[in-house]
CSV table of C-alpha atoms in Angstrom, one decimal:
chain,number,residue,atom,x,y,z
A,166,UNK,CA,-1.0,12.7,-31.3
A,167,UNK,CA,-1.4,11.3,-27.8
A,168,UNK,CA,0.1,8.8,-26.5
A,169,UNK,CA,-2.8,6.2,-24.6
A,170,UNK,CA,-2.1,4.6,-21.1
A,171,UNK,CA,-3.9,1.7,-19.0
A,172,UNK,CA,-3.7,1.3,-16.1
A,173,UNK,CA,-4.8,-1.7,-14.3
A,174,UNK,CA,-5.7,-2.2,-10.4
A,175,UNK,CA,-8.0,-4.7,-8.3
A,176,UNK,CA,-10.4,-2.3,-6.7
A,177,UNK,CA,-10.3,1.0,-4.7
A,178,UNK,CA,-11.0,0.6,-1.3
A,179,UNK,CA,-9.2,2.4,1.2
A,180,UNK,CA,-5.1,1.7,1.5
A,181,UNK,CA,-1.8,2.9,0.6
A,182,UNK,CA,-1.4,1.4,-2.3
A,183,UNK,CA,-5.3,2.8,-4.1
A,184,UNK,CA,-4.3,6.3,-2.3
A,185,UNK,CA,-0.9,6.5,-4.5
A,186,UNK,CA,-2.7,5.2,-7.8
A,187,UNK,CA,-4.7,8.2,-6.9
A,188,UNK,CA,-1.7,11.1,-6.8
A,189,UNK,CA,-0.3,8.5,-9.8
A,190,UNK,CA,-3.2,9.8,-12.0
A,191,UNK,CA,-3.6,13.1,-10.5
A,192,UNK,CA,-0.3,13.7,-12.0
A,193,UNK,CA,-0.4,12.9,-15.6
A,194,UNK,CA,-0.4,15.2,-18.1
A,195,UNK,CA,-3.7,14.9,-20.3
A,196,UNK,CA,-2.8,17.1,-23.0
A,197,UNK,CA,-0.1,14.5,-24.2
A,198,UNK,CA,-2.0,11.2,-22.7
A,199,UNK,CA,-4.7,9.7,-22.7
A,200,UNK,CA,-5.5,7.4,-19.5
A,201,UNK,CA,-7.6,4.3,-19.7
A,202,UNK,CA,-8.1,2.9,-15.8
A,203,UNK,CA,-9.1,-0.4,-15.3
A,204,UNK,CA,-10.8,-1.5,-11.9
A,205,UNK,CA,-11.4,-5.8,-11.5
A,206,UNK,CA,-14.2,-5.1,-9.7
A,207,UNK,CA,-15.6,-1.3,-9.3
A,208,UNK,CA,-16.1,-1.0,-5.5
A,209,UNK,CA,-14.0,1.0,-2.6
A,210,UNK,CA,-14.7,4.1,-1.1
A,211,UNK,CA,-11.8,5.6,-3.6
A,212,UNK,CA,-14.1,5.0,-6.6
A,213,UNK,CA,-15.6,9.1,-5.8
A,214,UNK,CA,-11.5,10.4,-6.1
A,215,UNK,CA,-10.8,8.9,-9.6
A,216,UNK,CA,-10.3,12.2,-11.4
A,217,UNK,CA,-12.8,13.4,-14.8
A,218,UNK,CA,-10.3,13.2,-17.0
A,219,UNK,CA,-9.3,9.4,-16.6
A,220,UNK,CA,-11.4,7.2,-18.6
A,221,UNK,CA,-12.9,4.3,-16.5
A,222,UNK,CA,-13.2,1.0,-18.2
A,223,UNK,CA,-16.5,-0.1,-18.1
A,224,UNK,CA,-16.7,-3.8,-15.2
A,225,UNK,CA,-16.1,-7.0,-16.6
A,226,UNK,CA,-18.4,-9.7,-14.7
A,227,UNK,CA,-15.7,-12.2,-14.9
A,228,UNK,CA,-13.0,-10.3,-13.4
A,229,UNK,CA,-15.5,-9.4,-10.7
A,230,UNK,CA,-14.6,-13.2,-9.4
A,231,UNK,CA,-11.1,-13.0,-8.6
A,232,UNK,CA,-12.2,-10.9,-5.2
A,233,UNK,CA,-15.9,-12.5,-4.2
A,234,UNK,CA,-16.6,-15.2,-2.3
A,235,UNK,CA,-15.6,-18.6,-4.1
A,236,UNK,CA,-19.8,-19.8,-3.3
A,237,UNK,CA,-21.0,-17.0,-4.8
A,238,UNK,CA,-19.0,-17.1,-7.9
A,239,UNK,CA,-20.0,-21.1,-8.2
A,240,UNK,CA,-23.6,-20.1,-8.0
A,241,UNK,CA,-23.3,-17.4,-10.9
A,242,UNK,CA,-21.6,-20.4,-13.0
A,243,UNK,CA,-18.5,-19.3,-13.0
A,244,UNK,CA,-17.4,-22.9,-11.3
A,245,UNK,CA,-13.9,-22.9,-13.5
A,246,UNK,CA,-12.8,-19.6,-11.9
A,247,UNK,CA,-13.8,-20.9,-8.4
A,248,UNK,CA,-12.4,-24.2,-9.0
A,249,UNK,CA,-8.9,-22.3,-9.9
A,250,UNK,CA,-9.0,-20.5,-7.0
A,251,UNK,CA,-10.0,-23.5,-4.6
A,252,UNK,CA,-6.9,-25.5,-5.9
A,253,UNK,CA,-4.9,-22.3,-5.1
A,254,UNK,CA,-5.4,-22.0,-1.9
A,255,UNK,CA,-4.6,-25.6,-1.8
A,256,UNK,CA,-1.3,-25.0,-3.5
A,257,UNK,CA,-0.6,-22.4,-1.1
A,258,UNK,CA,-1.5,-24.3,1.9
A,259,UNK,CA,1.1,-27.2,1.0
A,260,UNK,CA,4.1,-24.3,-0.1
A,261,UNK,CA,3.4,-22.8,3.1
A,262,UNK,CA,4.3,-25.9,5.1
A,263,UNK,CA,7.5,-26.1,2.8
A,264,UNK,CA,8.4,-22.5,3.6
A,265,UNK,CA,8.4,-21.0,6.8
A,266,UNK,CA,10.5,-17.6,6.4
A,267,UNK,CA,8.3,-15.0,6.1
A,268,UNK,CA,4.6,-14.5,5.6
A,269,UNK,CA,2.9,-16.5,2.9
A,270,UNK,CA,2.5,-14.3,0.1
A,271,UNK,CA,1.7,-17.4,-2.5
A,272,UNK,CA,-1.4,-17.7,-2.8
A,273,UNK,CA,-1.8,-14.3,-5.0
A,274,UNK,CA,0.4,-16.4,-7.8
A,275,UNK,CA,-1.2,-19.8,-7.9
A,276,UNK,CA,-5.0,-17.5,-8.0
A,277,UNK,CA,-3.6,-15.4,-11.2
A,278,UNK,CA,-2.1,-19.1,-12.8
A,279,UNK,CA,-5.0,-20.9,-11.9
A,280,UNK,CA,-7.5,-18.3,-13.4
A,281,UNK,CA,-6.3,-15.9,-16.2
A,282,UNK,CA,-7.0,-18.0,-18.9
A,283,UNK,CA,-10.6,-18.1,-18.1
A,284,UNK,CA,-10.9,-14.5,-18.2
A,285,UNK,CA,-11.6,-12.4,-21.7
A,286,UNK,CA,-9.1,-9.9,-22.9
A,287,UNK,CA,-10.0,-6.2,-21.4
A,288,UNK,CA,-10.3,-4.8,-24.7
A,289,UNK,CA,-8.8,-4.9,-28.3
A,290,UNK,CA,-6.7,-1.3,-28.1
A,291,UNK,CA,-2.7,-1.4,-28.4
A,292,UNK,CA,-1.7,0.8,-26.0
A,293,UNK,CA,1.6,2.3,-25.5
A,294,UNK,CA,2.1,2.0,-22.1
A,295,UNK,CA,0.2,-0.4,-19.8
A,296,UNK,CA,0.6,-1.1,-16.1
A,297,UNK,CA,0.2,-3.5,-13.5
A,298,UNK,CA,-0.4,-1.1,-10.7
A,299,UNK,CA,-0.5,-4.3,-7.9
A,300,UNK,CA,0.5,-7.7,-8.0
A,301,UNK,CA,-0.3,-10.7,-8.9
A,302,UNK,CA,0.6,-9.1,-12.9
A,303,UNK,CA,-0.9,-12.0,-14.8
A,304,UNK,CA,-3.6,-9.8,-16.2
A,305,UNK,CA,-1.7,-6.9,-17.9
A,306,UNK,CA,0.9,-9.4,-19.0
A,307,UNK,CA,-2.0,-11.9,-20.7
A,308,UNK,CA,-4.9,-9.9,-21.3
A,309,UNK,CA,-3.9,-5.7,-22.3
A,310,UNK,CA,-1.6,-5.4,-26.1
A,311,UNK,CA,0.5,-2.3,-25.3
A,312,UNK,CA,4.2,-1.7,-27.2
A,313,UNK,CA,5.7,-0.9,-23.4
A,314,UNK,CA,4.6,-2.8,-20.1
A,315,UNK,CA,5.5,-2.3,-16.2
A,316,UNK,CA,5.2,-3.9,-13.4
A,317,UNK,CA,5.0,-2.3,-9.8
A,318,UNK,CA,6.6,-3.2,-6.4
A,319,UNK,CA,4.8,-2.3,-3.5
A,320,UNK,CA,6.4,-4.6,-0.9
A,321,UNK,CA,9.5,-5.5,0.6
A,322,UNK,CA,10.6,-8.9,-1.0
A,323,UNK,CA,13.0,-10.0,1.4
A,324,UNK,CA,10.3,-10.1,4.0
A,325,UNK,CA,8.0,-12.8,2.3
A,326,UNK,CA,7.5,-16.4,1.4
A,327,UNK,CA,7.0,-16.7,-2.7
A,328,UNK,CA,7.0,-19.2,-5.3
A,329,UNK,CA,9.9,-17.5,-6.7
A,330,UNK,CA,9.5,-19.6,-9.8
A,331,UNK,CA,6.0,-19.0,-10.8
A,332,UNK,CA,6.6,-15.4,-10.2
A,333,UNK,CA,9.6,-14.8,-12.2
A,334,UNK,CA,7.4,-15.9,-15.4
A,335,UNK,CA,4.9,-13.2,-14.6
A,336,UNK,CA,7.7,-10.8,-13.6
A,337,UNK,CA,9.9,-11.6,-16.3
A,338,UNK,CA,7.5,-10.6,-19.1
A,339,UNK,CA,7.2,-7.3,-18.5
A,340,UNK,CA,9.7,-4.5,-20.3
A,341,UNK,CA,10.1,-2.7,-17.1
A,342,UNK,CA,10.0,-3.5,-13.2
A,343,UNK,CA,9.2,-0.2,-10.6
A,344,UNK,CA,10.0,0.0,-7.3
A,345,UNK,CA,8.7,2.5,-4.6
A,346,UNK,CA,12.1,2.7,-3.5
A,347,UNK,CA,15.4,1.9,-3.9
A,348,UNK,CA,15.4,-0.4,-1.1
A,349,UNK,CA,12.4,-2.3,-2.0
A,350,UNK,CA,14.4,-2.2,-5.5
A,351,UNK,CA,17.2,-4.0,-3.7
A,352,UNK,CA,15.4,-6.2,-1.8
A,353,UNK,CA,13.2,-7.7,-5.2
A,354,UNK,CA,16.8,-8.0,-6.9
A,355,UNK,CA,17.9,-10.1,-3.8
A,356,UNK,CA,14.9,-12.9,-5.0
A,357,UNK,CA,15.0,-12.1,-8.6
A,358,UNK,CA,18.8,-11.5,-9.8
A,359,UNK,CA,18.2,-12.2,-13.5
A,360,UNK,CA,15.4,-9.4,-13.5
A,361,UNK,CA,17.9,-6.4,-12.2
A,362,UNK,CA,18.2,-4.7,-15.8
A,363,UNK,CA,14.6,-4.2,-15.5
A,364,UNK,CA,13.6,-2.6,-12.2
A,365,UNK,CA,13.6,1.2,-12.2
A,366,UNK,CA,12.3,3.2,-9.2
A,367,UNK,CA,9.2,5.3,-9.5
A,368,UNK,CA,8.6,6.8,-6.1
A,369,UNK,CA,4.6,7.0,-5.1
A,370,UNK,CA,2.8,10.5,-6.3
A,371,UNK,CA,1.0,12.0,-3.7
A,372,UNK,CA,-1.5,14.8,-4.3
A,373,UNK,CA,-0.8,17.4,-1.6
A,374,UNK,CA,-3.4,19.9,-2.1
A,375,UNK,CA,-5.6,16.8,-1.7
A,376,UNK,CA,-4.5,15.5,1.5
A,377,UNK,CA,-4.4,19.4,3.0
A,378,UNK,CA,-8.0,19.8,1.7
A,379,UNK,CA,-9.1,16.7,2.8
A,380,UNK,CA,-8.2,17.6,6.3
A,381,UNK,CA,-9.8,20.9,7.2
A,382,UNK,CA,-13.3,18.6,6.2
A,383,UNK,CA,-13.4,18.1,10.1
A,384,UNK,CA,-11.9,18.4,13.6
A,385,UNK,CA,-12.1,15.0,15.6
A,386,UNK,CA,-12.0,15.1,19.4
A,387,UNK,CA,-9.1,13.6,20.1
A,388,UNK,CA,-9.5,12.8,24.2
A,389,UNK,CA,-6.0,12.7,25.1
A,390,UNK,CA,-3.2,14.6,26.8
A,391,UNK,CA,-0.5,13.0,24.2
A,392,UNK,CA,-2.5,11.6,21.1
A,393,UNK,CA,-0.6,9.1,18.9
A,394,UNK,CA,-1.8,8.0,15.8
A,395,UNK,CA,-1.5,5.0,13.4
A,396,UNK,CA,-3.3,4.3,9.7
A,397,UNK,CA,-3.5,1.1,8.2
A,398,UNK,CA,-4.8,-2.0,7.4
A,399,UNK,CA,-5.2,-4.4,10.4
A,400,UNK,CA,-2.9,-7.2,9.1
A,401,UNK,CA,0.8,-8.7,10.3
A,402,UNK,CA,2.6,-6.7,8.4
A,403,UNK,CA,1.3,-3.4,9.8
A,404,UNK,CA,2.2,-4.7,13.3
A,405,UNK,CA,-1.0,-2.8,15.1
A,406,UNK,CA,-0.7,-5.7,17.9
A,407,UNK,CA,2.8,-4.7,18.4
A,408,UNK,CA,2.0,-1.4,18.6
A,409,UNK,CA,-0.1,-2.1,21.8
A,410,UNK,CA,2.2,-3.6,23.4
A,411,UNK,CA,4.3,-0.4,23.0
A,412,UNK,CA,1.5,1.7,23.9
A,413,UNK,CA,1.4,-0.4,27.0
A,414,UNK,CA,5.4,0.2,27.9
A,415,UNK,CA,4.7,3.7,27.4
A,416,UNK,CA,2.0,3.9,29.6
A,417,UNK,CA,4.1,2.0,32.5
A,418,UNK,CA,6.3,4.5,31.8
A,419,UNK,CA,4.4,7.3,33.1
A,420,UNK,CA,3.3,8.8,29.8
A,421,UNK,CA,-0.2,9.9,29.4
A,422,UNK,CA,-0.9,8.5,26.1
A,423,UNK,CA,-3.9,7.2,24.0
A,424,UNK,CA,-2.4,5.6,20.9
A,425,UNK,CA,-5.7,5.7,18.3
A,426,UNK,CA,-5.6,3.1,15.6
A,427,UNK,CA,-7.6,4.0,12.1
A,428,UNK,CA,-7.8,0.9,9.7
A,429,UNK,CA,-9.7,-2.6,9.0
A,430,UNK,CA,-9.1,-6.1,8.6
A,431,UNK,CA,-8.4,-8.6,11.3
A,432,UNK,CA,-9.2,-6.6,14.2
A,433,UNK,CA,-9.4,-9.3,16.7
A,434,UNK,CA,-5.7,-9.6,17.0
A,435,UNK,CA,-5.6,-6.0,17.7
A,436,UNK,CA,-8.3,-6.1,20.0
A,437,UNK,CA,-6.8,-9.6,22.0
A,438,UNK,CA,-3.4,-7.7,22.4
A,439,UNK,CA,-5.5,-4.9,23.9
A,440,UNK,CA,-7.3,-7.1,26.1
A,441,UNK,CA,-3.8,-9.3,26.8
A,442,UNK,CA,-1.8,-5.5,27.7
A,443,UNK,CA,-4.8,-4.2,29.6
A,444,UNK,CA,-5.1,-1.0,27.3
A,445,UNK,CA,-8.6,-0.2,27.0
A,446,UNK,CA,-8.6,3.0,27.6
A,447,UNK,CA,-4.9,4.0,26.0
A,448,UNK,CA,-5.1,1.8,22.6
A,449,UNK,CA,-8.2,3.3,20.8
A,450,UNK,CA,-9.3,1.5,17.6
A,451,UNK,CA,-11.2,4.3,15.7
A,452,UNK,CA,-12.3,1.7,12.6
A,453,UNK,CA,-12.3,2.4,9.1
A,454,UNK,CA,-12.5,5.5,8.2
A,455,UNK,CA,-12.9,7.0,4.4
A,456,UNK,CA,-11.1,10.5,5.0
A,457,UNK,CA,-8.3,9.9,8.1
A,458,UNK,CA,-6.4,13.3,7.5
A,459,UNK,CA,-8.3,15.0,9.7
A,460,UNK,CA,-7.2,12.6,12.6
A,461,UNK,CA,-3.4,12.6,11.3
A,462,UNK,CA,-3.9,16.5,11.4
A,463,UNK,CA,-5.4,16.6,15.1
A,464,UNK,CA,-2.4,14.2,16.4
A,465,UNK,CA,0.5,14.6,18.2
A,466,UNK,CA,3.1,12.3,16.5
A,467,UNK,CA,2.4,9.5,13.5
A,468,UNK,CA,3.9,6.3,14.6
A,469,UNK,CA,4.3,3.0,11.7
A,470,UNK,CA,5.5,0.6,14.0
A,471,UNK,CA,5.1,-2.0,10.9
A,472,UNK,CA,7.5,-4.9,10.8
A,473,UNK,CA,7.9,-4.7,7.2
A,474,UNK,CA,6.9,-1.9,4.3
A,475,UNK,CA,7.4,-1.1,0.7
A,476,UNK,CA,7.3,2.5,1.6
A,477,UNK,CA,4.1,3.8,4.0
A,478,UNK,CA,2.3,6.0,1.9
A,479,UNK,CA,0.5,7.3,5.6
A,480,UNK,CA,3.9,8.0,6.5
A,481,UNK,CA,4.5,10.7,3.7
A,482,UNK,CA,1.0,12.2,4.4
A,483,UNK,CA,1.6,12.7,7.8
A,484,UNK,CA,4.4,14.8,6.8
A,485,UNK,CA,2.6,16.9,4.4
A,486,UNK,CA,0.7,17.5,7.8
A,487,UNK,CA,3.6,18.5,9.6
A,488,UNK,CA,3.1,15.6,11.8
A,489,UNK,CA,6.1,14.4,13.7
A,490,UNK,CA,6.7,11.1,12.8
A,491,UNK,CA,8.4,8.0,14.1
A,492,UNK,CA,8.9,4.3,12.3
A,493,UNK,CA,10.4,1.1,13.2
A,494,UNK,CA,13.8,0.3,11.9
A,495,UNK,CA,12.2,-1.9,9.3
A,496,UNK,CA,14.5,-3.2,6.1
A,497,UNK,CA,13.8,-0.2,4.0
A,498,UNK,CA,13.1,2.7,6.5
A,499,UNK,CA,15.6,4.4,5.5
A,500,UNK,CA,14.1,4.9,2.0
A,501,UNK,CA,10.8,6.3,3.8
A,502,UNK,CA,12.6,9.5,6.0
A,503,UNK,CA,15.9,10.7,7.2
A,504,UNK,CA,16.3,9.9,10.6
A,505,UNK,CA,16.7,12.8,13.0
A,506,UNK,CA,15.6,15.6,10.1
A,507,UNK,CA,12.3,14.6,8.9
A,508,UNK,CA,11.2,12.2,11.4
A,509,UNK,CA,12.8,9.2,13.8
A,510,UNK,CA,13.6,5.5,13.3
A,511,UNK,CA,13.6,3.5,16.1
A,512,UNK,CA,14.4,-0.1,17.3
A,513,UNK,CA,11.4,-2.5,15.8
A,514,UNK,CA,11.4,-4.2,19.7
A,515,UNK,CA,9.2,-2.9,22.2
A,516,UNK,CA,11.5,-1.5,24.8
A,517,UNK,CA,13.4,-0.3,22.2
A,518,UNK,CA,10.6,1.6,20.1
A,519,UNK,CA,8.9,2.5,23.3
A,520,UNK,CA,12.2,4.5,24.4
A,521,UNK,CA,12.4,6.4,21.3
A,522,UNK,CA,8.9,7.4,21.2
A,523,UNK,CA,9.5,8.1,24.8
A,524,UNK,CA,12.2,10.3,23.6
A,525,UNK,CA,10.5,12.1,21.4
A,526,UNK,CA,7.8,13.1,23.3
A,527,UNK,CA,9.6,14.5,25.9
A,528,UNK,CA,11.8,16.5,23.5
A,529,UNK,CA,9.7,19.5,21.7
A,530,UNK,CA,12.6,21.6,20.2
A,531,UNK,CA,13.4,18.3,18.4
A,532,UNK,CA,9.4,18.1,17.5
A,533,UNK,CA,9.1,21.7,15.8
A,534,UNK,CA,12.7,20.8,14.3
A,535,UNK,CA,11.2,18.0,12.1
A,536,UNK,CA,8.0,20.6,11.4
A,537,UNK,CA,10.4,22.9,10.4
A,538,UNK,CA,12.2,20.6,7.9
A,539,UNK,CA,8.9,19.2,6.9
A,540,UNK,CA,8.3,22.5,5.6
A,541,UNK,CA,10.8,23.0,3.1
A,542,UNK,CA,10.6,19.3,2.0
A,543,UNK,CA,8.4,17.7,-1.3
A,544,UNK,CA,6.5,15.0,-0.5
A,545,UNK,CA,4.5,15.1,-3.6
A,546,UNK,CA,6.8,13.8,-6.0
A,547,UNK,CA,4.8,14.5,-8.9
A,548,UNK,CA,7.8,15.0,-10.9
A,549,UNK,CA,8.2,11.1,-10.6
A,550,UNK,CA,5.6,10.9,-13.4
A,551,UNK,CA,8.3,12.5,-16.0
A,552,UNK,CA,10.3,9.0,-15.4
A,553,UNK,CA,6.6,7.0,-16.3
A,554,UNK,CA,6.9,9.3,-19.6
A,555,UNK,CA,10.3,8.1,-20.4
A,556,UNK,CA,9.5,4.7,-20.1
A,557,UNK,CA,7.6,5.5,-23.2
């Protein structure tokens, strides 16, 4: 008999962490499970890559509200969800005052507090496995019966302001805790030390005939003598504004670089760091784009300059390209490559990076040495789905 999974995520728009749900479920085995995905709200240009074979809970209005605008939810009367989620942006506000190390990564607790108990249960099956693909993990842990329940990390810990409190009773309910990598296992275990039995690492599934198919759909002009490249969403963590003050060092330098930026989100810090560095014409933001393989495969070299990460999904599928690649010494960059076979890690300050990259460019035997050892290297990691199966 098979066993039966859920799955649970908030939508599927474009980003690392809906891309790895997506080589998550491309992986499973559905002779011996059946899989039960479901989506808060059922928007994102991902929607179109869920495979056939998963079964797509059917939208449930209410959960629709933890992601819309708070006026539009009053105005449908759900005025209990909106007042939750007004009071936790409140409670965020006044814990961000309080706590200054890191970005503010509250807020996603006090909403899940504040509104789970207005929302109905997803269904009435008992499931044997279900999982909180993203946080906050109120909803699996209050609203989904399974026998078995996990939790995943997608983020470095050690980088970000929480109410460790109200999270550990979210955390804490769950059987099992998995990381992307060991480091971002290490890191949670630095905030949550009574939760270390749990956490188990579960490396993100990428599909690689997907990614390789997925970028032969086109060839983008590139107009650049040395074409950089960088995917993500526009947001501090990411570090895009850094990155053009790199670009701009490089360019000083001598180098005839464009550096082309593929993402969304707040794009006018991106764009008043160009204007600050002078880099119109070297720091090229290219918007948000649905398929971006076919850019990775027309670049040069893949840079994450990000300040923080979990582990870049981008970075792996650059790889799978054959892409050079080069990352910022971030906390846990040394779970994402090794440094000097499969790619390079460089200093996170802008002289620094900007020298390696500098580095790098200059030097192609060490280039083609990294597509070389790209080669022979799995960046699928579908076999990580076998340790999902023994959680069982």
């Amino acid at each position: 008999m098979k066993k039966r999974l859920l799955i649970s995520i908030q939508y599927m728009e474009i980003g690392g962490v809906e891309r790895s749900l997506l080589g998550l479920l491309d992986s499973f085995d559905y002779s011996r499970f059946d899989v039960d995905l479901f989506i808060y709200r059922h928007s994102g240009e991902l929607m179109q890559f869920i495979p056939s074979k998963v079964n797509l809970v059917p939208e449930i209005p209410a959960y629709t509200t933890l992601t819309r605008p708070i006026t539009q939810i009053a105005a449908e009367g759900y005025w209990r969800i909106a007042l939750g989620r007004l009071q936790a942006k409140y409670q965020a506000r006044r814990f961000g005052k309080r706590n200054t190390n890191g970005e503010n990564y509250s807020i996603y607790q006090y909403v899940a507090d504040a509104t789970t108990s207005y929302l109905p249960p997803i269904n009435d099956i008992v499931y044997d496995l279900a999982i909180s693909f993203i946080t906050p993990h109120n909803i699996v842990k209050d609203k989904v019966n399974a026998k078995c329940k996990v939790a995943w990390i997608h983020t470095d810990y050690s980088n970000i302001a929480i109410d460790v409190g109200r999270e550990l009773k979210s955390w804490g309910a769950y059987d099992y805790i998995a990381a992307i990598s060991k480091d971002a296992k290490k890191a949670f275990i630095s905030r949550f030390p009574s939760l270390s039995d749990k956490v188990v690492v579960i490396e993100n599934i990428l599909s690689v005939n997907f990614v390789r198919e997925q970028a032969l759909l086109q060839k983008p002009e590139l107009d650049a003598e040395i074409k950089l490249l960088t995917v993500g969403r526009f947001c501090y963590p990411k570090a895009l504004d850094q990155a053009v003050r790199i670009c701009a060092k490089l360019v000083e330098n001598g180098l005839p670089v464009k550096w082309y930026a593929i993402g969304y989100g707040d794009e006018d810090t991106v764009r008043n760091a160009i204007d600050e560095c002078g880099m119109h014409d070297h720091f090229i933001i290219l918007g948000k784009k649905m398929n971006p393989y076919p850019y990775i495969a027309a670049c040069d070299i893949y840079i994450q300059p990000s300040r923080y990460e979990g582990k870049a999904v981008t970075v792996r599928e650059a790889q799978i390209l054959g892409k050079p690649v080069v990352i910022t010494a971030f906390n846990t960059s040394a779970s994402q490559l090794i440094d000097g076979f499969d790619g390079l890690i460089v200093p996170m300050d802008i002289d620094g990076a900007a020298h390696g990259i500098q580095s790098l460019i200059e030097n192609k035997s060490l280039q083609e040495e990294f597509r070389k050892n790209m080669e022979i290297t799995d960046y699928g990691n579908s076999k990580e789905v076998e340790l999902i199966y023994r959680l069982l």
